[in-house]
């Protein structure tokens, strides 16, 4: 079947040749050693890692849409270290392992670049660094606690920069101060997703596209049931991102909330004039972070978080089409780059973010089913962390006792969200409070106790994390 291009976001449209074909759907009864459900970055990295370790292993991916059709083909392509989440990492993993994992995550950009160079696939890798800054006085220093925790271990991945330096580096005058991580990079998410798919197919991994798992029979060997067939597998790995909420054991562990992006047409001269051509990607310190980057073909790409909240068992269709919050994205452009405020958006889109309470991704086996594994909760940071997820999930699936299967991110599914409809109502109240707090912070006004306590319930996000222990 010819791959559908119309209706997809710009990253996938740009990454796909007009004559591309989907992999066939699953028909009939099949078997595999490992069946992976979900062909996003996490599923594909896991498949590749399994084959790297055991070249003879029979691995199959079952994907409801096309590989990369989920969040992996429609993110902002920011490859960030996870040092901003160091404290949460330390609380789960202990100091030694948190530092080890922090270094692994920080190496992700380099690892991605090296992997795709070796495969001769261009993912538009650009190492411009990342600025995490403050757009109001109340946010200045949001990063100091993290910097202090890191400094206790002689770690200094960030450099503090002042407003003038930020203006010199990026052209914006909206940031009052910030920190700079020179290791961060941007990639083209569509080219990364489709490139990964190409490598998966090159390695002989079976991929079944347009094949949603409808049911999972859990007794060993498990059976993944799809509309026209099934796969019996000794081990199953669930990498379904936001759609993991369809698995009852994971439902109360993940809050699904949309993020949205937009792009202008290519505007190289204007970006050059503003001082933002091929410059660092940026994020502010709001609880609902807003960010900017530019693309390889010199489009301006703003992004915002804090969109639609999925109700219970999520219906993927809710995340299709153009963003319904272009006006909010426009406001964020107006604040950051007033000279771009009137430049039309050539396109916009949105997609699901699977947030955990801590803001860290978590892994493990379903209670009572030690042969069914999960990886969820990339919380807006999956471009870098899914690479490591592949290692962790491969170690779990191969029952290898090593630093991956033994790390502190391997833990039982968290149970922190109440059942529906309380969860949906509660999440909307918290979201409203976060927005109110971000707004009042910019007016230099103190939020009231209700807004403060509700906003305090926000799960970890892109720069923020929560220190939690279960
Ligand atoms: C707008 C936006 C901007 C973002 N920006 C960034 C960024 O700049 N940097 C960053 O690091 N991260 C970012 N992210 C997050 C990042 O995209 C994700 O963390 C990452 O793609 C997660 O990969 P995944 O494989 O877990 O999920 P996905 O790519 O969503 O893959 C899950 C797959 O499972 C499939 N699936 C679901 N249910 C079933 C089923 N029943 N049967 C079969 N298949 C199923 C889906 O179709 C999907 O393809 C952003 C996300 C969004 C939405």
JSON list of N, CA, C and O in Angstrom, two decimals, residues 289-334:
[
{"chain": "A", "resi": 289, "resn": "UNK", "atom": "N", "xyz": [6.34, 24.82, 29.20]},
{"chain": "A", "resi": 289, "resn": "UNK", "atom": "CA", "xyz": [7.47, 25.41, 28.48]},
{"chain": "A", "resi": 289, "resn": "UNK", "atom": "C", "xyz": [7.08, 25.83, 27.07]},
{"chain": "A", "resi": 289, "resn": "UNK", "atom": "O", "xyz": [6.32, 25.15, 26.39]},
{"chain": "A", "resi": 290, "resn": "UNK", "atom": "N", "xyz": [7.62, 26.97, 26.62]},
{"chain": "A", "resi": 290, "resn": "UNK", "atom": "CA", "xyz": [7.56, 27.31, 25.21]},
{"chain": "A", "resi": 290, "resn": "UNK", "atom": "C", "xyz": [8.99, 27.33, 24.68]},
{"chain": "A", "resi": 290, "resn": "UNK", "atom": "O", "xyz": [9.92, 27.60, 25.43]},
{"chain": "A", "resi": 291, "resn": "UNK", "atom": "N", "xyz": [9.15, 27.00, 23.41]},
{"chain": "A", "resi": 291, "resn": "UNK", "atom": "CA", "xyz": [10.51, 26.90, 22.88]},
{"chain": "A", "resi": 291, "resn": "UNK", "atom": "C", "xyz": [10.59, 27.34, 21.43]},
{"chain": "A", "resi": 291, "resn": "UNK", "atom": "O", "xyz": [9.58, 27.47, 20.73]},
{"chain": "A", "resi": 292, "resn": "UNK", "atom": "N", "xyz": [11.82, 27.58, 21.01]},
{"chain": "A", "resi": 292, "resn": "UNK", "atom": "CA", "xyz": [12.08, 27.97, 19.62]},
{"chain": "A", "resi": 292, "resn": "UNK", "atom": "C", "xyz": [13.25, 27.17, 19.07]},
{"chain": "A", "resi": 292, "resn": "UNK", "atom": "O", "xyz": [14.19, 26.87, 19.79]},
{"chain": "A", "resi": 293, "resn": "UNK", "atom": "N", "xyz": [13.16, 26.88, 17.78]},
{"chain": "A", "resi": 293, "resn": "UNK", "atom": "CA", "xyz": [14.32, 26.37, 17.06]},
{"chain": "A", "resi": 293, "resn": "UNK", "atom": "C", "xyz": [14.15, 26.78, 15.60]},
{"chain": "A", "resi": 293, "resn": "UNK", "atom": "O", "xyz": [13.11, 27.31, 15.21]},
{"chain": "A", "resi": 294, "resn": "UNK", "atom": "N", "xyz": [15.17, 26.55, 14.82]},
{"chain": "A", "resi": 294, "resn": "UNK", "atom": "CA", "xyz": [15.03, 26.75, 13.37]},
{"chain": "A", "resi": 294, "resn": "UNK", "atom": "C", "xyz": [15.34, 25.42, 12.70]},
{"chain": "A", "resi": 294, "resn": "UNK", "atom": "O", "xyz": [16.04, 24.59, 13.25]},
{"chain": "A", "resi": 295, "resn": "UNK", "atom": "N", "xyz": [14.81, 25.25, 11.49]},
{"chain": "A", "resi": 295, "resn": "UNK", "atom": "CA", "xyz": [14.97, 23.97, 10.81]},
{"chain": "A", "resi": 295, "resn": "UNK", "atom": "C", "xyz": [16.14, 24.04, 9.83]},
{"chain": "A", "resi": 295, "resn": "UNK", "atom": "O", "xyz": [16.67, 25.13, 9.55]},
{"chain": "A", "resi": 296, "resn": "UNK", "atom": "N", "xyz": [16.48, 22.89, 9.28]},
{"chain": "A", "resi": 296, "resn": "UNK", "atom": "CA", "xyz": [17.58, 22.83, 8.32]},
{"chain": "A", "resi": 296, "resn": "UNK", "atom": "C", "xyz": [17.32, 23.69, 7.09]},
{"chain": "A", "resi": 296, "resn": "UNK", "atom": "O", "xyz": [18.26, 24.24, 6.50]},
{"chain": "A", "resi": 297, "resn": "UNK", "atom": "N", "xyz": [16.04, 23.83, 6.71]},
{"chain": "A", "resi": 297, "resn": "UNK", "atom": "CA", "xyz": [15.74, 24.69, 5.55]},
{"chain": "A", "resi": 297, "resn": "UNK", "atom": "C", "xyz": [15.28, 26.10, 5.99]},
{"chain": "A", "resi": 297, "resn": "UNK", "atom": "O", "xyz": [14.56, 26.77, 5.28]},
{"chain": "A", "resi": 298, "resn": "UNK", "atom": "N", "xyz": [15.71, 26.47, 7.19]},
{"chain": "A", "resi": 298, "resn": "UNK", "atom": "CA", "xyz": [15.56, 27.84, 7.71]},
{"chain": "A", "resi": 298, "resn": "UNK", "atom": "C", "xyz": [14.12, 28.28, 7.91]},
{"chain": "A", "resi": 298, "resn": "UNK", "atom": "O", "xyz": [13.75, 29.43, 7.65]},
{"chain": "A", "resi": 299, "resn": "UNK", "atom": "N", "xyz": [13.30, 27.35, 8.37]},
{"chain": "A", "resi": 299, "resn": "UNK", "atom": "CA", "xyz": [11.98, 27.75, 8.85]},
{"chain": "A", "resi": 299, "resn": "UNK", "atom": "C", "xyz": [12.13, 28.09, 10.33]},
{"chain": "A", "resi": 299, "resn": "UNK", "atom": "O", "xyz": [12.97, 27.51, 11.01]},
{"chain": "A", "resi": 300, "resn": "UNK", "atom": "N", "xyz": [11.29, 28.97, 10.82]},
{"chain": "A", "resi": 300, "resn": "UNK", "atom": "CA", "xyz": [11.24, 29.25, 12.25]},
{"chain": "A", "resi": 300, "resn": "UNK", "atom": "C", "xyz": [10.21, 28.31, 12.86]},
{"chain": "A", "resi": 300, "resn": "UNK", "atom": "O", "xyz": [9.11, 28.15, 12.31]},
{"chain": "A", "resi": 301, "resn": "UNK", "atom": "N", "xyz": [10.58, 27.65, 13.96]},
{"chain": "A", "resi": 301, "resn": "UNK", "atom": "CA", "xyz": [9.74, 26.58, 14.52]},
{"chain": "A", "resi": 301, "resn": "UNK", "atom": "C", "xyz": [9.51, 26.81, 16.02]},
{"chain": "A", "resi": 301, "resn": "UNK", "atom": "O", "xyz": [10.28, 26.38, 16.85]},
{"chain": "A", "resi": 302, "resn": "UNK", "atom": "N", "xyz": [8.40, 27.53, 16.36]},
{"chain": "A", "resi": 302, "resn": "UNK", "atom": "CA", "xyz": [8.06, 27.67, 17.77]},
{"chain": "A", "resi": 302, "resn": "UNK", "atom": "C", "xyz": [7.23, 26.48, 18.26]},
{"chain": "A", "resi": 302, "resn": "UNK", "atom": "O", "xyz": [6.55, 25.83, 17.46]},
{"chain": "A", "resi": 303, "resn": "UNK", "atom": "N", "xyz": [7.29, 26.20, 19.55]},
{"chain": "A", "resi": 303, "resn": "UNK", "atom": "CA", "xyz": [6.51, 25.09, 20.10]},
{"chain": "A", "resi": 303, "resn": "UNK", "atom": "C", "xyz": [6.00, 25.44, 21.49]},
{"chain": "A", "resi": 303, "resn": "UNK", "atom": "O", "xyz": [6.63, 26.20, 22.23]},
{"chain": "A", "resi": 304, "resn": "UNK", "atom": "N", "xyz": [4.84, 24.89, 21.83]},
{"chain": "A", "resi": 304, "resn": "UNK", "atom": "CA", "xyz": [4.27, 25.12, 23.17]},
{"chain": "A", "resi": 304, "resn": "UNK", "atom": "C", "xyz": [3.80, 23.79, 23.76]},
{"chain": "A", "resi": 304, "resn": "UNK", "atom": "O", "xyz": [3.52, 22.85, 23.04]},
{"chain": "A", "resi": 305, "resn": "UNK", "atom": "N", "xyz": [3.73, 23.75, 25.07]},
{"chain": "A", "resi": 305, "resn": "UNK", "atom": "CA", "xyz": [3.22, 22.56, 25.75]},
{"chain": "A", "resi": 305, "resn": "UNK", "atom": "C", "xyz": [1.90, 22.92, 26.44]},
{"chain": "A", "resi": 305, "resn": "UNK", "atom": "O", "xyz": [1.48, 24.08, 26.43]},
{"chain": "A", "resi": 306, "resn": "UNK", "atom": "N", "xyz": [1.26, 21.91, 27.04]},
{"chain": "A", "resi": 306, "resn": "UNK", "atom": "CA", "xyz": [0.07, 22.19, 27.84]},
{"chain": "A", "resi": 306, "resn": "UNK", "atom": "C", "xyz": [-1.22, 22.24, 27.05]},
{"chain": "A", "resi": 306, "resn": "UNK", "atom": "O", "xyz": [-2.10, 23.06, 27.33]},
{"chain": "A", "resi": 307, "resn": "UNK", "atom": "N", "xyz": [-1.37, 21.35, 26.05]},
{"chain": "A", "resi": 307, "resn": "UNK", "atom": "CA", "xyz": [-2.56, 21.36, 25.20]},
{"chain": "A", "resi": 307, "resn": "UNK", "atom": "C", "xyz": [-3.64, 20.40, 25.67]},
{"chain": "A", "resi": 307, "resn": "UNK", "atom": "O", "xyz": [-3.86, 20.22, 26.88]},
{"chain": "A", "resi": 308, "resn": "UNK", "atom": "N", "xyz": [-4.27, 19.75, 24.69]},
{"chain": "A", "resi": 308, "resn": "UNK", "atom": "CA", "xyz": [-5.40, 18.84, 24.97]},
{"chain": "A", "resi": 308, "resn": "UNK", "atom": "C", "xyz": [-4.99, 17.75, 25.94]},
{"chain": "A", "resi": 308, "resn": "UNK", "atom": "O", "xyz": [-3.89, 17.20, 25.85]},
{"chain": "A", "resi": 309, "resn": "UNK", "atom": "N", "xyz": [-5.88, 17.41, 26.84]},
{"chain": "A", "resi": 309, "resn": "UNK", "atom": "CA", "xyz": [-5.62, 16.31, 27.78]},
{"chain": "A", "resi": 309, "resn": "UNK", "atom": "C", "xyz": [-6.47, 15.12, 27.35]},
{"chain": "A", "resi": 309, "resn": "UNK", "atom": "O", "xyz": [-7.67, 15.26, 27.13]},
{"chain": "A", "resi": 310, "resn": "UNK", "atom": "N", "xyz": [-5.83, 13.96, 27.19]},
{"chain": "A", "resi": 310, "resn": "UNK", "atom": "CA", "xyz": [-6.56, 12.77, 26.74]},
{"chain": "A", "resi": 310, "resn": "UNK", "atom": "C", "xyz": [-7.47, 12.23, 27.84]},
{"chain": "A", "resi": 310, "resn": "UNK", "atom": "O", "xyz": [-7.08, 12.18, 29.00]},
{"chain": "A", "resi": 311, "resn": "UNK", "atom": "N", "xyz": [-8.65, 11.80, 27.44]},
{"chain": "A", "resi": 311, "resn": "UNK", "atom": "CA", "xyz": [-9.58, 11.24, 28.43]},
{"chain": "A", "resi": 311, "resn": "UNK", "atom": "C", "xyz": [-9.39, 9.73, 28.47]},
{"chain": "A", "resi": 311, "resn": "UNK", "atom": "O", "xyz": [-9.60, 9.04, 27.47]},
{"chain": "A", "resi": 312, "resn": "UNK", "atom": "N", "xyz": [-9.02, 9.21, 29.62]},
{"chain": "A", "resi": 312, "resn": "UNK", "atom": "CA", "xyz": [-8.93, 7.77, 29.87]},
{"chain": "A", "resi": 312, "resn": "UNK", "atom": "C", "xyz": [-8.30, 6.98, 28.76]},
{"chain": "A", "resi": 312, "resn": "UNK", "atom": "O", "xyz": [-7.20, 7.28, 28.32]},
{"chain": "A", "resi": 313, "resn": "UNK", "atom": "N", "xyz": [-8.97, 5.97, 28.25]},
{"chain": "A", "resi": 313, "resn": "UNK", "atom": "CA", "xyz": [-8.49, 5.18, 27.12]},
{"chain": "A", "resi": 313, "resn": "UNK", "atom": "C", "xyz": [-8.47, 6.07, 25.90]},
{"chain": "A", "resi": 313, "resn": "UNK", "atom": "O", "xyz": [-9.50, 6.40, 25.33]},
{"chain": "A", "resi": 314, "resn": "UNK", "atom": "N", "xyz": [-7.30, 6.43, 25.51]},
{"chain": "A", "resi": 314, "resn": "UNK", "atom": "CA", "xyz": [-7.11, 7.53, 24.56]},
{"chain": "A", "resi": 314, "resn": "UNK", "atom": "C", "xyz": [-7.45, 7.12, 23.13]},
{"chain": "A", "resi": 314, "resn": "UNK", "atom": "O", "xyz": [-7.14, 6.05, 22.69]},
{"chain": "A", "resi": 315, "resn": "UNK", "atom": "N", "xyz": [-8.08, 8.01, 22.40]},
{"chain": "A", "resi": 315, "resn": "UNK", "atom": "CA", "xyz": [-8.33, 7.78, 20.98]},
{"chain": "A", "resi": 315, "resn": "UNK", "atom": "C", "xyz": [-7.32, 8.59, 20.18]},
{"chain": "A", "resi": 315, "resn": "UNK", "atom": "O", "xyz": [-7.33, 9.81, 20.20]},
{"chain": "A", "resi": 316, "resn": "UNK", "atom": "N", "xyz": [-6.41, 7.89, 19.46]},
{"chain": "A", "resi": 316, "resn": "UNK", "atom": "CA", "xyz": [-5.32, 8.55, 18.73]},
{"chain": "A", "resi": 316, "resn": "UNK", "atom": "C", "xyz": [-5.79, 9.64, 17.80]},
{"chain": "A", "resi": 316, "resn": "UNK", "atom": "O", "xyz": [-5.08, 10.60, 17.56]},
{"chain": "A", "resi": 317, "resn": "UNK", "atom": "N", "xyz": [-7.00, 9.53, 17.27]},
{"chain": "A", "resi": 317, "resn": "UNK", "atom": "CA", "xyz": [-7.48, 10.49, 16.28]},
{"chain": "A", "resi": 317, "resn": "UNK", "atom": "C", "xyz": [-7.54, 11.91, 16.86]},
{"chain": "A", "resi": 317, "resn": "UNK", "atom": "O", "xyz": [-7.50, 12.88, 16.13]},
{"chain": "A", "resi": 318, "resn": "UNK", "atom": "N", "xyz": [-7.59, 12.01, 18.16]},
{"chain": "A", "resi": 318, "resn": "UNK", "atom": "CA", "xyz": [-7.67, 13.35, 18.76]},
{"chain": "A", "resi": 318, "resn": "UNK", "atom": "C", "xyz": [-6.40, 14.16, 18.52]},
{"chain": "A", "resi": 318, "resn": "UNK", "atom": "O", "xyz": [-6.38, 15.36, 18.72]},
{"chain": "A", "resi": 319, "resn": "UNK", "atom": "N", "xyz": [-5.35, 13.53, 18.12]},
{"chain": "A", "resi": 319, "resn": "UNK", "atom": "CA", "xyz": [-4.09, 14.25, 17.96]},
{"chain": "A", "resi": 319, "resn": "UNK", "atom": "C", "xyz": [-3.74, 14.47, 16.48]},
{"chain": "A", "resi": 319, "resn": "UNK", "atom": "O", "xyz": [-2.61, 14.76, 16.16]},
{"chain": "A", "resi": 320, "resn": "UNK", "atom": "N", "xyz": [-4.70, 14.27, 15.58]},
{"chain": "A", "resi": 320, "resn": "UNK", "atom": "CA", "xyz": [-4.44, 14.48, 14.16]},
{"chain": "A", "resi": 320, "resn": "UNK", "atom": "C", "xyz": [-4.77, 15.92, 13.75]},
{"chain": "A", "resi": 320, "resn": "UNK", "atom": "O", "xyz": [-5.57, 16.58, 14.38]},
{"chain": "A", "resi": 321, "resn": "UNK", "atom": "N", "xyz": [-4.15, 16.35, 12.67]},
{"chain": "A", "resi": 321, "resn": "UNK", "atom": "CA", "xyz": [-4.52, 17.63, 12.06]},
{"chain": "A", "resi": 321, "resn": "UNK", "atom": "C", "xyz": [-3.71, 18.81, 12.57]},
{"chain": "A", "resi": 321, "resn": "UNK", "atom": "O", "xyz": [-2.74, 18.66, 13.29]},
{"chain": "A", "resi": 322, "resn": "UNK", "atom": "N", "xyz": [-4.16, 20.01, 12.20]},
{"chain": "A", "resi": 322, "resn": "UNK", "atom": "CA", "xyz": [-3.44, 21.23, 12.55]},
{"chain": "A", "resi": 322, "resn": "UNK", "atom": "C", "xyz": [-3.71, 21.61, 14.00]},
{"chain": "A", "resi": 322, "resn": "UNK", "atom": "O", "xyz": [-4.76, 21.25, 14.55]},
{"chain": "A", "resi": 323, "resn": "UNK", "atom": "N", "xyz": [-2.77, 22.26, 14.63]},
{"chain": "A", "resi": 323, "resn": "UNK", "atom": "CA", "xyz": [-2.95, 22.69, 16.02]},
{"chain": "A", "resi": 323, "resn": "UNK", "atom": "C", "xyz": [-4.16, 23.61, 16.13]},
{"chain": "A", "resi": 323, "resn": "UNK", "atom": "O", "xyz": [-4.37, 24.48, 15.27]},
{"chain": "A", "resi": 324, "resn": "UNK", "atom": "N", "xyz": [-4.91, 23.42, 17.21]},
{"chain": "A", "resi": 324, "resn": "UNK", "atom": "CA", "xyz": [-6.04, 24.34, 17.43]},
{"chain": "A", "resi": 324, "resn": "UNK", "atom": "C", "xyz": [-5.63, 25.50, 18.32]},
{"chain": "A", "resi": 324, "resn": "UNK", "atom": "O", "xyz": [-6.45, 26.27, 18.78]},
{"chain": "A", "resi": 325, "resn": "UNK", "atom": "N", "xyz": [-4.33, 25.58, 18.61]},
{"chain": "A", "resi": 325, "resn": "UNK", "atom": "CA", "xyz": [-3.87, 26.67, 19.49]},
{"chain": "A", "resi": 325, "resn": "UNK", "atom": "C", "xyz": [-2.84, 27.55, 18.79]},
{"chain": "A", "resi": 325, "resn": "UNK", "atom": "O", "xyz": [-1.88, 28.02, 19.40]},
{"chain": "A", "resi": 326, "resn": "UNK", "atom": "N", "xyz": [-3.04, 27.74, 17.48]},
{"chain": "A", "resi": 326, "resn": "UNK", "atom": "CA", "xyz": [-2.08, 28.58, 16.75]},
{"chain": "A", "resi": 326, "resn": "UNK", "atom": "C", "xyz": [-2.00, 29.99, 17.36]},
{"chain": "A", "resi": 326, "resn": "UNK", "atom": "O", "xyz": [-0.96, 30.62, 17.34]},
{"chain": "A", "resi": 327, "resn": "UNK", "atom": "N", "xyz": [-3.13, 30.45, 17.90]},
{"chain": "A", "resi": 327, "resn": "UNK", "atom": "CA", "xyz": [-3.12, 31.80, 18.50]},
{"chain": "A", "resi": 327, "resn": "UNK", "atom": "C", "xyz": [-2.17, 31.86, 19.70]},
{"chain": "A", "resi": 327, "resn": "UNK", "atom": "O", "xyz": [-1.46, 32.84, 19.92]},
{"chain": "A", "resi": 328, "resn": "UNK", "atom": "N", "xyz": [-2.12, 30.76, 20.47]},
{"chain": "A", "resi": 328, "resn": "UNK", "atom": "CA", "xyz": [-1.21, 30.72, 21.64]},
{"chain": "A", "resi": 328, "resn": "UNK", "atom": "C", "xyz": [0.25, 30.64, 21.15]},
{"chain": "A", "resi": 328, "resn": "UNK", "atom": "O", "xyz": [1.14, 31.29, 21.72]},
{"chain": "A", "resi": 329, "resn": "UNK", "atom": "N", "xyz": [0.47, 29.85, 20.11]},
{"chain": "A", "resi": 329, "resn": "UNK", "atom": "CA", "xyz": [1.84, 29.77, 19.56]},
{"chain": "A", "resi": 329, "resn": "UNK", "atom": "C", "xyz": [2.24, 31.16, 19.05]},
{"chain": "A", "resi": 329, "resn": "UNK", "atom": "O", "xyz": [3.35, 31.62, 19.26]},
{"chain": "A", "resi": 330, "resn": "UNK", "atom": "N", "xyz": [1.29, 31.81, 18.39]},
{"chain": "A", "resi": 330, "resn": "UNK", "atom": "CA", "xyz": [1.56, 33.17, 17.86]},
{"chain": "A", "resi": 330, "resn": "UNK", "atom": "C", "xyz": [1.95, 34.13, 18.99]},
{"chain": "A", "resi": 330, "resn": "UNK", "atom": "O", "xyz": [2.88, 34.90, 18.88]},
{"chain": "A", "resi": 331, "resn": "UNK", "atom": "N", "xyz": [1.23, 34.05, 20.14]},
{"chain": "A", "resi": 331, "resn": "UNK", "atom": "CA", "xyz": [1.56, 34.92, 21.28]},
{"chain": "A", "resi": 331, "resn": "UNK", "atom": "C", "xyz": [2.98, 34.67, 21.76]},
{"chain": "A", "resi": 331, "resn": "UNK", "atom": "O", "xyz": [3.70, 35.59, 22.15]},
{"chain": "A", "resi": 332, "resn": "UNK", "atom": "N", "xyz": [3.37, 33.39, 21.72]},
{"chain": "A", "resi": 332, "resn": "UNK", "atom": "CA", "xyz": [4.71, 33.05, 22.21]},
{"chain": "A", "resi": 332, "resn": "UNK", "atom": "C", "xyz": [5.77, 33.60, 21.24]},
{"chain": "A", "resi": 332, "resn": "UNK", "atom": "O", "xyz": [6.83, 34.07, 21.66]},
{"chain": "A", "resi": 333, "resn": "UNK", "atom": "N", "xyz": [5.46, 33.62, 19.94]},
{"chain": "A", "resi": 333, "resn": "UNK", "atom": "CA", "xyz": [6.39, 34.22, 18.96]},
{"chain": "A", "resi": 333, "resn": "UNK", "atom": "C", "xyz": [6.46, 35.73, 19.20]},
{"chain": "A", "resi": 333, "resn": "UNK", "atom": "O", "xyz": [7.55, 36.32, 19.20]},
{"chain": "A", "resi": 334, "resn": "UNK", "atom": "N", "xyz": [5.30, 36.32, 19.44]},
{"chain": "A", "resi": 334, "resn": "UNK", "atom": "CA", "xyz": [5.26, 37.78, 19.63]},
{"chain": "A", "resi": 334, "resn": "UNK", "atom": "C", "xyz": [6.15, 38.20, 20.81]},
{"chain": "A", "resi": 334, "resn": "UNK", "atom": "O", "xyz": [6.85, 39.19, 20.75]}
]
